[in-house]
Amino acid sequence: MMADHDDPCNELETSYCMNGGTCLKIPFIDTLTCVCSENYKGSRCELYQLLITAHDAGETGLIAAVVTMVLLILFVFTVVIYYTCKVWKAKPKNQQKNSEQQYWRVEPRE
């Protein structure tokens, strides 16, 4: 079993920690430290912490990667459609009509 290396702070020192943090005195280096309550961090528990768990950051990264990939695929798809339409409109009108007529012209047998 490990020995405790800290002592509770006296009444005058308890106000050292902010936002509900617990004050502890480390005797061998003669300094005060704080054990912060949930959602707070910093040497005196003075900073509010928005993201609490590390796995939230991992989920956020995964979501960002998926959204980026979807946007990239949509961008590529849009570019392909744009150039396909541009090439189709660039064909001369008589070529388009001839190609249509070749498929739909039916001549009777004799």
C-alpha positions as semicolon CSV with decimal commas, in nm:
position;residue;x (nm);y (nm);z (nm)
1;M;0,000;0,000;0,000
2;M;0,128;0,347;-0,091
3;A;0,176;0,610;0,174
4;D;-0,021;0,931;0,147
5;H;0,196;1,222;0,043
6;D;-0,053;1,496;0,112
7;D;-0,243;1,644;0,402
8;P;-0,571;1,836;0,411
9;C;-0,534;2,212;0,410
10;N;-0,615;2,414;0,721
11;E;-0,912;2,652;0,736
12;L;-0,716;2,950;0,603
13;E;-0,585;2,752;0,303
14;T;-0,915;2,589;0,197
15;S;-1,011;2,897;-0,004
16;Y;-0,703;2,843;-0,226
17;C;-0,900;2,613;-0,461
18;M;-1,187;2,758;-0,664
19;N;-1,513;2,611;-0,798
20;G;-1,549;2,338;-0,536
21;G;-1,196;2,197;-0,566
22;T;-1,042;2,014;-0,270
23;C;-0,729;2,171;-0,125
24;L;-0,435;1,944;-0,033
25;K;-0,098;2,035;0,116
26;I;0,214;1,852;-0,002
27;P;0,440;1,873;0,305
28;F;0,777;1,771;0,158
29;I;0,772;2,056;-0,097
30;D;0,558;2,288;0,117
31;T;0,303;2,370;-0,152
32;L;-0,073;2,358;-0,199
33;T;-0,246;2,167;-0,475
34;C;-0,606;2,120;-0,578
35;V;-0,814;1,821;-0,677
36;C;-1,071;1,976;-0,908
37;S;-1,437;1,888;-0,926
38;E;-1,593;1,770;-1,250
39;N;-1,577;2,016;-1,543
40;Y;-1,293;2,224;-1,393
41;K;-0,917;2,217;-1,441
42;G;-0,610;2,428;-1,374
43;S;-0,373;2,459;-1,082
44;R;-0,649;2,620;-0,872
45;C;-0,953;2,478;-1,058
46;E;-1,001;2,817;-1,222
47;L;-1,070;2,695;-1,577
48;Y;-1,403;2,556;-1,695
49;Q;-1,351;2,248;-1,911
50;L;-1,597;2,210;-2,199
51;L;-1,485;1,869;-2,329
52;I;-1,460;1,625;-2,042
53;T;-1,357;1,288;-2,183
54;A;-1,089;1,192;-2,430
55;H;-1,318;0,957;-2,623
56;D;-1,535;1,256;-2,717
57;A;-1,238;1,398;-2,906
58;G;-1,198;1,066;-3,089
59;E;-1,564;1,064;-3,187
60;T;-1,539;1,424;-3,302
61;G;-1,239;1,337;-3,519
62;L;-1,424;1,041;-3,672
63;I;-1,729;1,253;-3,747
64;A;-1,509;1,523;-3,904
65;A;-1,336;1,262;-4,121
66;V;-1,668;1,116;-4,240
67;V;-1,813;1,458;-4,319
68;T;-1,495;1,553;-4,507
69;M;-1,508;1,234;-4,714
70;V;-1,877;1,284;-4,798
71;L;-1,811;1,643;-4,906
72;L;-1,515;1,532;-5,117
73;I;-1,725;1,264;-5,290
74;L;-2,003;1,515;-5,357
75;F;-1,751;1,760;-5,499
76;V;-1,603;1,498;-5,735
77;F;-1,953;1,388;-5,839
78;T;-2,049;1,750;-5,914
79;V;-1,735;1,805;-6,123
80;V;-1,799;1,488;-6,325
81;I;-2,158;1,591;-6,396
82;Y;-2,050;1,943;-6,491
83;Y;-1,790;1,824;-6,742
84;T;-2,024;1,560;-6,883
85;C;-2,288;1,826;-6,949
86;K;-2,028;2,062;-7,092
87;V;-1,901;1,797;-7,337
88;W;-2,254;1,699;-7,436
89;K;-2,348;2,062;-7,507
90;A;-2,026;2,117;-7,703
91;K;-2,127;1,858;-7,967
92;P;-2,257;2,016;-8,285
93;K;-2,635;2,000;-8,314
94;N;-2,625;1,802;-8,641
95;Q;-2,419;1,527;-8,475
96;Q;-2,675;1,499;-8,199
97;K;-2,963;1,477;-8,447
98;N;-2,787;1,219;-8,664
99;S;-2,714;0,998;-8,369
100;E;-3,077;1,022;-8,257
101;Q;-3,206;0,942;-8,604
102;Q;-2,985;0,635;-8,635
103;Y;-3,147;0,481;-8,332
104;W;-3,511;0,568;-8,408
105;R;-3,539;0,542;-8,785
106;V;-3,723;0,224;-8,888
107;E;-3,770;0,141;-9,254
108;P;-4,034;-0,109;-9,365
109;R;-3,934;-0,433;-9,535
110;E;-4,045;-0,499;-9,886
